[in-house]
Tab-separated table of N, CA and C and ligand atoms in Angstrom:
chain	number	residue	atom	x	y	z
A	719	MET	N	-11.314	7.640	-20.423
A	719	MET	CA	-10.803	7.641	-19.037
A	719	MET	C	-11.601	8.638	-18.199
A	720	PHE	N	-11.659	8.370	-16.900
A	720	PHE	CA	-12.391	9.255	-16.004
A	720	PHE	C	-11.708	10.620	-15.913
A	721	LYS	N	-12.523	11.649	-15.672
A	721	LYS	CA	-11.964	12.991	-15.491
A	721	LYS	C	-11.159	13.025	-14.202
A	722	HIS	N	-9.953	13.557	-14.257
A	722	HIS	CA	-9.110	13.605	-13.065
A	722	HIS	C	-8.118	14.761	-13.130
A	723	LYS	N	-7.532	15.067	-11.972
A	723	LYS	CA	-6.600	16.190	-11.867
A	723	LYS	C	-5.330	15.677	-11.183
A	724	ILE	N	-4.164	15.982	-11.744
A	724	ILE	CA	-2.910	15.435	-11.191
A	724	ILE	C	-2.650	15.959	-9.776
A	725	LEU	N	-2.343	15.031	-8.885
A	725	LEU	CA	-2.017	15.363	-7.491
A	725	LEU	C	-0.514	15.260	-7.270
A	726	LEU	N	0.085	14.183	-7.747
A	726	LEU	CA	1.525	13.966	-7.598
A	726	LEU	C	2.082	13.487	-8.933
A	727	THR	N	3.119	14.156	-9.398
A	727	THR	CA	3.673	13.798	-10.703
A	727	THR	C	4.551	12.551	-10.594
A	728	GLU	N	4.840	11.996	-11.759
A	728	GLU	CA	5.713	10.826	-11.832
A	728	GLU	C	7.057	11.114	-11.152
A	729	GLU	N	7.608	12.308	-11.387
A	729	GLU	CA	8.908	12.671	-10.812
A	729	GLU	C	8.829	12.738	-9.293
A	730	GLN	N	7.771	13.346	-8.775
A	730	GLN	CA	7.597	13.424	-7.306
A	730	GLN	C	7.501	12.033	-6.698
A	731	ILE	N	6.768	11.163	-7.346
A	731	ILE	CA	6.598	9.805	-6.820
A	731	ILE	C	7.940	9.057	-6.851
A	732	GLN	N	8.641	9.143	-7.971
A	732	GLN	CA	9.915	8.412	-8.105
A	732	GLN	C	10.928	8.874	-7.064
A	733	ARG	N	10.967	10.186	-6.819
A	733	ARG	CA	11.902	10.733	-5.841
A	733	ARG	C	11.590	10.186	-4.446
A	734	ARG	N	10.325	10.142	-4.121
A	734	ARG	CA	9.907	9.677	-2.792
A	734	ARG	C	10.122	8.163	-2.634
A	735	VAL	N	9.874	7.412	-3.681
A	735	VAL	CA	10.077	5.957	-3.619
A	735	VAL	C	11.559	5.666	-3.366
A	736	LEU	N	12.431	6.451	-4.001
A	736	LEU	CA	13.863	6.278	-3.767
A	736	LEU	C	14.239	6.581	-2.314
A	737	GLU	N	13.622	7.625	-1.731
A	737	GLU	CA	13.899	7.948	-0.321
A	737	GLU	C	13.463	6.809	0.602
A	738	ILE	N	12.314	6.228	0.310
A	738	ILE	CA	11.838	5.108	1.132
A	738	ILE	C	12.768	3.906	0.977
A	739	ALA	N	13.185	3.644	-0.247
A	739	ALA	CA	14.105	2.524	-0.488
A	739	ALA	C	15.417	2.731	0.261
A	740	ASP	N	15.919	3.960	0.262
A	740	ASP	CA	17.166	4.268	0.984
A	740	ASP	C	17.008	3.942	2.472
A	741	ARG	N	15.865	4.337	3.028
A	741	ARG	CA	15.615	4.058	4.453
A	741	ARG	C	15.510	2.567	4.723
A	742	LEU	N	14.837	1.850	3.840
A	742	LEU	CA	14.715	0.396	4.025
A	742	LEU	C	16.079	-0.278	3.911
A	743	ASN	N	16.894	0.193	2.971
A	743	ASN	CA	18.245	-0.386	2.817
A	743	ASN	C	19.057	-0.232	4.099
A	744	LEU	N	18.864	0.891	4.787
A	744	LEU	CA	19.574	1.117	6.059
A	744	LEU	C	18.935	0.325	7.190
A	745	ASP	N	17.607	0.453	7.320
A	745	ASP	CA	16.903	-0.173	8.452
A	745	ASP	C	16.998	-1.698	8.431
A	746	TYR	N	17.074	-2.268	7.240
A	746	TYR	CA	17.116	-3.733	7.143
A	746	TYR	C	18.478	-4.231	6.642
A	747	ALA	N	19.497	-3.408	6.797
A	747	ALA	CA	20.843	-3.832	6.387
A	747	ALA	C	21.189	-5.128	7.118
A	748	ASP	N	21.830	-6.053	6.428
A	748	ASP	CA	22.218	-7.365	6.984
A	748	ASP	C	21.028	-8.263	7.312
A	749	ARG	N	19.840	-7.912	6.810
A	749	ARG	CA	18.680	-8.773	7.027
A	749	ARG	C	18.047	-9.131	5.692
A	750	THR	N	17.209	-10.132	5.733
A	750	THR	CA	16.387	-10.450	4.569
A	750	THR	C	14.982	-9.964	4.883
A	751	LEU	N	14.393	-9.275	3.909
A	751	LEU	CA	13.076	-8.685	4.126
A	751	LEU	C	12.008	-9.480	3.374
A	752	ASP	N	10.913	-9.771	4.057
A	752	ASP	CA	9.760	-10.410	3.424
A	752	ASP	C	8.673	-9.363	3.235
A	753	ILE	N	8.439	-8.984	1.986
A	753	ILE	CA	7.421	-7.970	1.707
A	753	ILE	C	6.114	-8.661	1.330
A	754	VAL	N	5.060	-8.308	2.061
A	754	VAL	CA	3.729	-8.842	1.752
A	754	VAL	C	2.937	-7.718	1.099
A	755	CYS	N	2.662	-7.870	-0.188
A	755	CYS	CA	1.985	-6.822	-0.953
A	755	CYS	C	0.492	-7.113	-1.043
A	756	VAL	N	-0.294	-6.094	-0.755
A	756	VAL	CA	-1.740	-6.248	-0.850
A	756	VAL	C	-2.178	-5.930	-2.284
A	757	LEU	N	-2.767	-6.904	-2.938
A	757	LEU	CA	-3.258	-6.745	-4.311
A	757	LEU	C	-4.564	-5.948	-4.313
A	758	LYS	N	-4.896	-5.248	-5.392
A	758	LYS	CA	-4.014	-5.107	-6.529
A	758	LYS	C	-3.252	-3.787	-6.459
A	759	GLY	N	-3.756	-2.854	-5.653
A	759	GLY	CA	-3.279	-1.476	-5.673
A	759	GLY	C	-1.801	-1.296	-5.386
A	760	GLY	N	-1.180	-2.260	-4.666
A	760	GLY	CA	0.209	-2.079	-4.261
A	760	GLY	C	1.251	-2.471	-5.296
A	761	ILE	N	0.800	-3.038	-6.439
A	761	ILE	CA	1.791	-3.669	-7.331
A	761	ILE	C	2.771	-2.707	-7.997
A	762	VAL	N	2.315	-1.516	-8.348
A	762	VAL	CA	3.208	-0.582	-9.049
A	762	VAL	C	4.252	-0.045	-8.068
A	763	PHE	N	3.784	0.325	-6.891
A	763	PHE	CA	4.670	0.780	-5.822
A	763	PHE	C	5.689	-0.318	-5.491
A	764	LEU	N	5.203	-1.546	-5.334
A	764	LEU	CA	6.083	-2.671	-5.022
A	764	LEU	C	7.168	-2.837	-6.081
A	765	SER	N	6.756	-2.814	-7.349
A	765	SER	CA	7.734	-3.127	-8.394
A	765	SER	C	8.777	-2.028	-8.531
A	766	ASP	N	8.386	-0.780	-8.318
A	766	ASP	CA	9.387	0.298	-8.337
A	766	ASP	C	10.305	0.200	-7.115
A	767	LEU	N	9.699	-0.053	-5.963
A	767	LEU	CA	10.455	-0.067	-4.709
A	767	LEU	C	11.493	-1.198	-4.662
A	768	ILE	N	11.093	-2.408	-5.008
A	768	ILE	CA	12.026	-3.544	-4.836
A	768	ILE	C	13.251	-3.424	-5.727
A	769	ARG	N	13.105	-2.734	-6.864
A	769	ARG	CA	14.264	-2.606	-7.755
A	769	ARG	C	15.270	-1.585	-7.250
A	770	LEU	N	14.916	-0.882	-6.164
A	770	LEU	CA	15.846	0.077	-5.550
A	770	LEU	C	16.430	-0.478	-4.258
A	771	LEU	N	16.056	-1.707	-3.908
A	771	LEU	CA	16.563	-2.309	-2.672
A	771	LEU	C	17.833	-3.110	-2.960
A	772	HIS	N	18.792	-2.996	-2.053
A	772	HIS	CA	20.048	-3.755	-2.200
A	772	HIS	C	20.074	-4.952	-1.268
A	773	ILE	N	19.119	-4.990	-0.352
A	773	ILE	CA	19.054	-6.099	0.604
A	773	ILE	C	18.306	-7.273	-0.056
A	774	PRO	N	18.488	-8.492	0.456
A	774	PRO	CA	17.724	-9.606	-0.094
A	774	PRO	C	16.243	-9.484	0.271
A	775	VAL	N	15.371	-9.658	-0.712
A	775	VAL	CA	13.925	-9.568	-0.443
A	775	VAL	C	13.174	-10.770	-1.010
A	776	ARG	N	12.151	-11.164	-0.279
A	776	ARG	CA	11.170	-12.125	-0.803
A	776	ARG	C	9.880	-11.346	-0.952
A	777	ILE	N	9.066	-11.694	-1.961
A	777	ILE	CA	7.777	-11.019	-2.074
A	777	ILE	C	6.624	-12.020	-2.018
A	778	HIS	N	5.544	-11.572	-1.410
A	778	HIS	CA	4.333	-12.378	-1.252
A	778	HIS	C	3.145	-11.482	-1.586
A	779	PHE	N	2.035	-12.109	-1.947
A	779	PHE	CA	0.851	-11.331	-2.290
A	779	PHE	C	-0.359	-11.838	-1.528
A	780	LEU	N	-1.235	-10.926	-1.180
A	780	LEU	CA	-2.545	-11.361	-0.728
A	780	LEU	C	-3.596	-10.400	-1.223
A	781	ARG	N	-4.805	-10.913	-1.239
A	781	ARG	CA	-5.904	-10.133	-1.808
A	781	ARG	C	-6.996	-10.043	-0.765
A	782	ILE	N	-7.547	-8.854	-0.664
A	782	ILE	CA	-8.584	-8.622	0.326
A	782	ILE	C	-9.720	-7.897	-0.384
A	783	SER	N	-10.927	-8.109	0.054
A	783	SER	CA	-12.016	-7.345	-0.564
A	783	SER	C	-12.938	-6.823	0.520
A	784	SER	N	-13.489	-5.654	0.260
A	784	SER	CA	-14.470	-5.121	1.191
A	784	SER	C	-15.766	-4.928	0.431
A	785	TYR	N	-16.852	-5.026	1.134
A	785	TYR	CA	-18.137	-4.866	0.470
A	785	TYR	C	-18.769	-3.558	0.871
A	786	GLY	N	-19.519	-2.976	-0.046
A	786	GLY	CA	-20.144	-1.691	0.213
A	786	GLY	C	-20.008	-0.865	-1.042
A	787	ASN	N	-20.200	0.430	-0.947
A	787	ASN	CA	-20.054	1.208	-2.176
A	787	ASN	C	-18.579	1.374	-2.489
A	788	GLU	N	-18.289	1.892	-3.659
A	788	GLU	CA	-16.934	1.748	-4.173
A	788	GLU	C	-15.895	2.706	-3.623
A	789	THR	N	-16.313	3.868	-3.121
A	789	THR	CA	-15.294	4.805	-2.673
A	789	THR	C	-15.198	4.899	-1.151
A	790	GLN	N	-15.946	4.069	-0.457
A	790	GLN	CA	-15.877	4.067	1.003
A	790	GLN	C	-15.623	2.648	1.474
A	791	ASN	N	-14.898	2.515	2.568
A	791	ASN	CA	-14.704	1.182	3.113
A	791	ASN	C	-15.893	0.826	3.994
A	792	ALA	N	-16.529	-0.285	3.683
A	792	ALA	CA	-17.745	-0.674	4.401
A	792	ALA	C	-17.438	-1.249	5.781
A	793	GLY	N	-16.208	-1.682	5.976
A	793	GLY	CA	-15.858	-2.228	7.279
A	793	GLY	C	-16.011	-3.738	7.363
A	794	THR	N	-16.502	-4.357	6.301
A	794	THR	CA	-16.600	-5.821	6.265
A	794	THR	C	-15.549	-6.329	5.296
A	795	LEU	N	-14.630	-7.128	5.799
A	795	LEU	CA	-13.522	-7.538	4.946
A	795	LEU	C	-13.481	-9.036	4.759
A	796	ASN	N	-13.024	-9.425	3.592
A	796	ASN	CA	-12.847	-10.835	3.294
A	796	ASN	C	-11.434	-11.060	2.787
A	797	LEU	N	-10.737	-11.992	3.406
A	797	LEU	CA	-9.424	-12.357	2.895
A	797	LEU	C	-9.691	-13.305	1.740
A	798	HIS	N	-9.630	-12.761	0.528
A	798	HIS	CA	-10.055	-13.464	-0.673
A	798	HIS	C	-9.160	-14.637	-1.001
A	799	PHE	N	-7.900	-14.320	-1.074
A	799	PHE	CA	-6.924	-15.270	-1.564
A	799	PHE	C	-5.628	-14.920	-0.895
A	800	SER	N	-4.954	-15.889	-0.442
A	800	SER	CA	-3.699	-15.573	0.202
A	800	SER	C	-2.653	-16.594	-0.178
A	801	TYR	N	-1.534	-16.111	-0.656
A	801	TYR	CA	-0.426	-17.008	-0.906
A	801	TYR	C	0.783	-16.422	-0.203
A	802	VAL	N	0.804	-16.597	1.085
A	802	VAL	CA	1.868	-16.039	1.883
A	802	VAL	C	2.618	-17.207	2.513
A	803	ALA	N	3.894	-17.259	2.242
A	803	ALA	CA	4.709	-18.340	2.789
A	803	ALA	C	4.791	-18.193	4.306
A	804	ASP	N	5.395	-19.142	4.944
A	804	ASP	CA	5.566	-19.110	6.383
A	804	ASP	C	6.387	-17.880	6.785
A	805	LEU	N	5.814	-17.050	7.653
A	805	LEU	CA	6.503	-15.810	8.030
A	805	LEU	C	7.143	-15.892	9.414
A	806	GLU	N	7.137	-17.062	9.995
A	806	GLU	CA	7.700	-17.199	11.339
A	806	GLU	C	9.172	-16.789	11.346
A	807	ASN	N	9.514	-15.936	12.321
A	807	ASN	CA	10.885	-15.420	12.479
A	807	ASN	C	11.398	-14.576	11.315
A	808	ARG	N	10.502	-14.175	10.429
A	808	ARG	CA	10.913	-13.335	9.299
A	808	ARG	C	10.675	-11.851	9.632
A	809	HIS	N	11.445	-10.996	8.970
A	809	HIS	CA	11.204	-9.558	9.083
A	809	HIS	C	10.232	-9.177	7.973
A	810	VAL	N	9.024	-8.797	8.397
A	810	VAL	CA	7.931	-8.615	7.440
A	810	VAL	C	7.603	-7.135	7.248
A	811	LEU	N	7.444	-6.757	5.999
A	811	LEU	CA	6.972	-5.418	5.666
A	811	LEU	C	5.659	-5.575	4.919
A	812	LEU	N	4.606	-5.078	5.517
A	812	LEU	CA	3.282	-5.139	4.913
A	812	LEU	C	3.135	-3.910	4.028
A	813	LEU	N	2.932	-4.128	2.740
A	813	LEU	CA	2.934	-3.018	1.796
A	813	LEU	C	1.562	-2.829	1.151
A	814	GLU	N	1.056	-1.606	1.269
A	814	GLU	CA	-0.282	-1.286	0.755
A	814	GLU	C	-0.218	-0.016	-0.064
A	815	ASP	N	-1.204	0.171	-0.923
A	815	ASP	CA	-1.271	1.414	-1.690
A	815	ASP	C	-1.621	2.596	-0.800
A	816	ILE	N	-2.666	2.406	0.046
A	816	ILE	CA	-3.157	3.560	0.788
A	816	ILE	C	-3.757	3.148	2.129
A	817	LEU	N	-3.421	3.918	3.126
A	817	LEU	CA	-3.956	3.712	4.470
A	817	LEU	C	-5.045	4.761	4.669
A	818	ASP	N	-6.276	4.271	4.800
A	818	ASP	CA	-7.421	5.178	4.838
A	818	ASP	C	-8.056	5.077	6.231
A	819	THR	N	-9.106	4.292	6.395
A	819	THR	CA	-9.686	4.132	7.738
A	819	THR	C	-8.767	3.304	8.634
A	820	GLY	N	-7.931	2.462	8.025
A	820	GLY	CA	-7.037	1.590	8.792
A	820	GLY	C	-7.632	0.214	9.045
A	821	ILE	N	-8.871	0.036	8.636
A	821	ILE	CA	-9.569	-1.228	8.908
A	821	ILE	C	-8.874	-2.407	8.203
A	822	THR	N	-8.471	-2.182	6.957
A	822	THR	CA	-7.800	-3.249	6.207
A	822	THR	C	-6.498	-3.657	6.894
A	823	MET	N	-5.670	-2.664	7.242
A	823	MET	CA	-4.375	-2.940	7.856
A	823	MET	C	-4.515	-3.613	9.220
A	824	ASP	N	-5.495	-3.169	9.977
A	824	ASP	CA	-5.747	-3.739	11.294
A	824	ASP	C	-6.056	-5.232	11.157
A	825	TYR	N	-6.908	-5.535	10.208
A	825	TYR	CA	-7.310	-6.920	9.932
A	825	TYR	C	-6.096	-7.750	9.495
A	826	LEU	N	-5.299	-7.201	8.597
A	826	LEU	CA	-4.134	-7.940	8.098
A	826	LEU	C	-3.083	-8.148	9.175
A	827	LEU	N	-2.854	-7.112	9.985
A	827	LEU	CA	-1.866	-7.221	11.067
A	827	LEU	C	-2.241	-8.355	12.009
A	828	LYS	N	-3.532	-8.402	12.367
A	828	LYS	CA	-3.993	-9.450	13.286
A	828	LYS	C	-3.765	-10.842	12.695
A	829	HIS	N	-4.060	-10.991	11.411
A	829	HIS	CA	-3.864	-12.302	10.786
A	829	HIS	C	-2.395	-12.675	10.668
A	830	LEU	N	-1.594	-11.716	10.242
A	830	LEU	CA	-0.190	-12.046	9.963
A	830	LEU	C	0.654	-12.190	11.226
A	831	THR	N	0.300	-11.474	12.298
A	831	THR	CA	1.099	-11.630	13.519
A	831	THR	C	0.893	-13.016	14.146
A	832	GLU	N	-0.203	-13.679	13.774
A	832	GLU	CA	-0.408	-15.058	14.248
A	832	GLU	C	0.716	-15.978	13.794
A	833	GLN	N	1.363	-15.587	12.715
A	833	GLN	CA	2.473	-16.403	12.204
A	833	GLN	C	3.794	-16.154	12.943
A	834	LYS	N	3.760	-15.262	13.934
A	834	LYS	CA	4.928	-14.950	14.752
A	834	LYS	C	6.171	-14.506	13.962
A	835	PRO	N	6.026	-13.441	13.204
A	835	PRO	CA	7.207	-12.891	12.523
A	835	PRO	C	8.177	-12.282	13.533
A	836	ALA	N	9.436	-12.149	13.161
A	836	ALA	CA	10.429	-11.526	14.038
A	836	ALA	C	10.113	-10.043	14.209
A	837	SER	N	9.643	-9.416	13.132
A	837	SER	CA	9.205	-8.019	13.196
A	837	SER	C	8.169	-7.793	12.109
A	838	MET	N	7.364	-6.753	12.317
A	838	MET	CA	6.317	-6.461	11.328
A	838	MET	C	6.129	-4.960	11.253
A	839	LYS	N	6.364	-4.401	10.071
A	839	LYS	CA	6.167	-2.968	9.880
A	839	LYS	C	5.273	-2.735	8.670
A	840	ILE	N	4.754	-1.511	8.609
A	840	ILE	CA	3.828	-1.158	7.534
A	840	ILE	C	4.445	-0.096	6.626
A	841	CYS	N	4.279	-0.301	5.345
A	841	CYS	CA	4.741	0.666	4.350
A	841	CYS	C	3.584	0.973	3.414
A	842	VAL	N	3.228	2.242	3.318
A	842	VAL	CA	2.156	2.628	2.394
A	842	VAL	C	2.612	3.779	1.513
A	843	LEU	N	2.131	3.774	0.305
A	843	LEU	CA	2.434	4.876	-0.598
A	843	LEU	C	1.725	6.138	-0.136
A	844	LEU	N	0.451	5.986	0.238
A	844	LEU	CA	-0.364	7.140	0.596
A	844	LEU	C	-1.022	6.956	1.953
A	845	ASP	N	-1.193	8.071	2.649
A	845	ASP	CA	-1.846	8.042	3.951
A	845	ASP	C	-2.891	9.156	4.008
A	846	LYS	N	-4.109	8.778	4.394
A	846	LYS	CA	-5.174	9.773	4.633
A	846	LYS	C	-5.450	9.763	6.131
A	847	PRO	N	-4.620	10.457	6.927
A	847	PRO	CA	-4.718	10.338	8.391
A	847	PRO	C	-6.049	10.807	8.984
A	848	TYR	N	-6.711	11.750	8.310
A	848	TYR	CA	-7.959	12.309	8.861
A	848	TYR	C	-9.112	11.325	8.792
A	849	ARG	N	-8.954	10.296	8.022
A	849	ARG	CA	-10.040	9.334	7.818
A	849	ARG	C	-9.950	8.132	8.770
A	850	ARG	N	-8.916	8.116	9.619
A	850	ARG	CA	-8.641	6.916	10.420
A	850	ARG	C	-9.753	6.572	11.401
A	851	LYS	N	-10.130	5.289	11.423
A	851	LYS	CA	-11.104	4.788	12.394
A	851	LYS	C	-10.443	3.847	13.383
A	852	VAL	N	-9.340	3.239	12.981
A	852	VAL	CA	-8.585	2.338	13.849
A	852	VAL	C	-7.194	2.953	14.013
A	853	ASP	N	-6.653	2.885	15.216
A	853	ASP	CA	-5.363	3.522	15.476
A	853	ASP	C	-4.206	2.702	14.893
A	854	ILE	N	-3.926	2.958	13.640
A	854	ILE	CA	-2.847	2.262	12.945
A	854	ILE	C	-1.911	3.312	12.374
A	855	ARG	N	-0.631	3.106	12.569
A	855	ARG	CA	0.340	4.016	11.979
A	855	ARG	C	1.307	3.240	11.091
A	856	ALA	N	1.690	3.832	9.980
A	856	ALA	CA	2.649	3.175	9.099
A	856	ALA	C	4.038	3.746	9.374
A	857	GLU	N	5.030	2.869	9.441
A	857	GLU	CA	6.408	3.306	9.674
A	857	GLU	C	6.982	4.016	8.442
A	858	TYR	N	6.556	3.568	7.268
A	858	TYR	CA	7.041	4.165	6.025
A	858	TYR	C	5.848	4.673	5.226
A	859	VAL	N	5.824	5.991	5.005
A	859	VAL	CA	4.713	6.611	4.278
A	859	VAL	C	5.262	7.431	3.121
A	860	GLY	N	4.717	7.216	1.945
A	860	GLY	CA	5.129	8.013	0.787
A	860	GLY	C	4.651	9.445	0.925
A	861	PHE	N	3.352	9.619	0.935
A	861	PHE	CA	2.771	10.963	1.010
A	861	PHE	C	1.505	10.957	1.860
A	862	GLU	N	1.353	12.013	2.655
A	862	GLU	CA	0.066	12.254	3.310
A	862	GLU	C	-0.773	13.049	2.322
A	863	ILE	N	-2.003	12.614	2.118
A	863	ILE	CA	-2.856	13.336	1.161
A	863	ILE	C	-4.190	13.695	1.803
A	864	PRO	N	-4.840	14.733	1.287
A	864	PRO	CA	-6.157	15.110	1.823
A	864	PRO	C	-7.210	14.077	1.450
A	865	ASP	N	-8.391	14.243	1.991
A	865	ASP	CA	-9.448	13.269	1.803
A	865	ASP	C	-10.121	13.385	0.436
A	866	HIS	N	-9.441	12.875	-0.584
A	866	HIS	CA	-10.016	12.812	-1.934
A	866	HIS	C	-9.817	11.407	-2.445
A	867	PHE	N	-10.644	10.980	-3.345
A	867	PHE	CA	-10.455	9.665	-3.944
A	867	PHE	C	-9.431	9.776	-5.067
A	868	VAL	N	-8.364	8.995	-4.951
A	868	VAL	CA	-7.272	9.113	-5.926
A	868	VAL	C	-7.126	7.855	-6.779
A	869	ILE	N	-6.612	8.072	-7.978
A	869	ILE	CA	-6.331	6.969	-8.902
A	869	ILE	C	-4.926	7.126	-9.472
A	870	GLY	N	-4.444	6.058	-10.104
A	870	GLY	CA	-3.148	6.093	-10.759
A	870	GLY	C	-2.077	5.376	-9.950
A	871	TYR	N	-0.960	5.065	-10.595
A	871	TYR	CA	0.178	4.412	-9.955
A	871	TYR	C	-0.287	3.180	-9.149
A	872	GLY	N	-1.156	2.386	-9.763
A	872	GLY	CA	-1.642	1.159	-9.125
A	872	GLY	C	-3.051	1.260	-8.578
A	873	LEU	N	-3.485	2.477	-8.269
A	873	LEU	CA	-4.821	2.642	-7.677
A	873	LEU	C	-5.877	2.823	-8.772
A	874	ASP	N	-7.025	2.229	-8.542
A	874	ASP	CA	-8.055	2.211	-9.571
A	874	ASP	C	-9.335	2.920	-9.161
A	875	TYR	N	-10.152	3.193	-10.165
A	875	TYR	CA	-11.569	3.465	-9.935
A	875	TYR	C	-12.301	2.543	-10.899
A	876	GLN	N	-13.119	1.662	-10.385
A	876	GLN	CA	-13.803	0.645	-11.190
A	876	GLN	C	-12.823	-0.097	-12.086
A	877	GLU	N	-11.675	-0.446	-11.490
A	877	GLU	CA	-10.607	-1.237	-12.131
A	877	GLU	C	-9.826	-0.502	-13.217
A	878	LEU	N	-10.119	0.780	-13.428
A	878	LEU	CA	-9.367	1.526	-14.426
A	878	LEU	C	-8.466	2.556	-13.757
A	879	GLY	N	-7.430	2.936	-14.452
A	879	GLY	CA	-6.554	4.007	-13.974
A	879	GLY	C	-5.293	3.521	-13.290
A	880	ARG	N	-5.139	2.214	-13.118
A	880	ARG	CA	-3.952	1.705	-12.415
A	880	ARG	C	-2.664	1.985	-13.178
A	881	ASN	N	-2.754	2.100	-14.494
A	881	ASN	CA	-1.568	2.252	-15.331
A	881	ASN	C	-1.081	3.688	-15.468
A	882	LEU	N	-1.800	4.652	-14.905
A	882	LEU	CA	-1.318	6.041	-14.967
A	882	LEU	C	0.005	6.139	-14.227
A	883	ARG	N	0.937	6.916	-14.780
A	883	ARG	CA	2.265	7.008	-14.170
A	883	ARG	C	2.293	7.997	-13.018
A	884	TYR	N	1.220	8.790	-12.892
A	884	TYR	CA	1.108	9.783	-11.818
A	884	TYR	C	-0.084	9.428	-10.928
A	885	LEU	N	-0.256	10.197	-9.853
A	885	LEU	CA	-1.423	10.029	-8.986
A	885	LEU	C	-2.352	11.209	-9.217
A	886	ALA	N	-3.653	10.931	-9.287
A	886	ALA	CA	-4.599	11.980	-9.613
A	886	ALA	C	-5.857	11.882	-8.767
A	887	ILE	N	-6.475	13.039	-8.563
A	887	ILE	CA	-7.741	13.091	-7.854
A	887	ILE	C	-8.859	12.868	-8.853
A	888	LEU	N	-9.713	11.917	-8.530
A	888	LEU	CA	-10.857	11.633	-9.396
A	888	LEU	C	-11.841	12.792	-9.320
A	889	ASP	N	-12.307	13.253	-10.461
A	889	ASP	CA	-13.274	14.342	-10.463
A	889	ASP	C	-14.573	13.877	-9.794
A	890	PRO	N	-15.101	14.695	-8.855
A	890	PRO	CA	-16.313	14.290	-8.138
A	890	PRO	C	-17.502	13.980	-9.064
A	891	SER	N	-17.497	14.531	-10.278
A	891	SER	CA	-18.583	14.263	-11.221
A	891	SER	C	-18.614	12.790	-11.653
A	892	GLU	N	-17.510	12.101	-11.428
A	892	GLU	CA	-17.459	10.685	-11.796
A	892	GLU	C	-18.159	9.847	-10.717
B	1434	5GP	P1	-8.971	1.208	4.742
B	1434	5GP	O1	-9.315	-0.160	5.255
B	1434	5GP	O2	-7.703	1.772	5.280
B	1434	5GP	O3	-10.119	2.156	4.870
B	1434	5GP	O4	-8.895	1.026	3.189
B	1434	5GP	C1	-7.774	0.999	2.481
B	1434	5GP	C2	-8.126	0.539	1.080
B	1434	5GP	O5	-9.233	1.280	0.526
B	1434	5GP	C3	-6.970	0.818	0.160
B	1434	5GP	O6	-6.081	-0.238	0.143
B	1434	5GP	C4	-7.669	1.019	-1.162
B	1434	5GP	O7	-7.895	-0.233	-1.773
B	1434	5GP	C5	-8.990	1.623	-0.811
B	1434	5GP	N1	-8.920	3.099	-0.924
B	1434	5GP	C6	-8.983	3.994	0.077
B	1434	5GP	N2	-8.881	5.245	-0.399
B	1434	5GP	C7	-8.739	5.126	-1.745
B	1434	5GP	C8	-8.552	6.068	-2.804
B	1434	5GP	O8	-8.510	7.304	-2.634
B	1434	5GP	N3	-8.427	5.553	-4.051
B	1434	5GP	C9	-8.458	4.220	-4.308
B	1434	5GP	N4	-8.338	3.835	-5.575
B	1434	5GP	N5	-8.618	3.297	-3.337
B	1434	5GP	C10	-8.761	3.752	-2.075
B	1435	MG	MG1	-6.143	-1.742	-1.325
């Protein structure tokens, strides 16, 4: 495994996921929520979060890819695969692992709002606000983190590290 240093422990993450779930249970009380999860990084967060929700939820997945080197967003995005049901008049929560430059979210928001949802909000596990290039804000944020490349809890480096139960900073030597 790559050299890394723990940033957020399993306990810290679980506590925060529960707080977000509590807020969603209140904010979407008496509604059905359609969660659109961005693959692959969002899956661990999604699976922990939905099991703490008491409201009815539907889940959808889409996959996006960017080209360029591996730790920076190149700014060119491709909607690889999408299996998103009709979102018209639905309350949609776009769920991502991490909001970095905001380019991915901006692109997804533009595509998904074409479907005319009743509402659309963003939920991310991690936010790197200093890296933002597009003015995007998430309504639900797990943690604000400094500008380091992180792995674990769904996030990968070269497809490895998603299964770590904690979040860790990748050692720069990697
Ligand atoms: P944005 O378009 O906001 O720059 O890019 C967001 C995407 O870049 C995230 O969904 C994630 O796939 C990737 N990303 C950004 N920062 C990190 C990071 O620190 N670690 C990992 N594993 N992926 C990251
Ligand atoms: Mg991603």
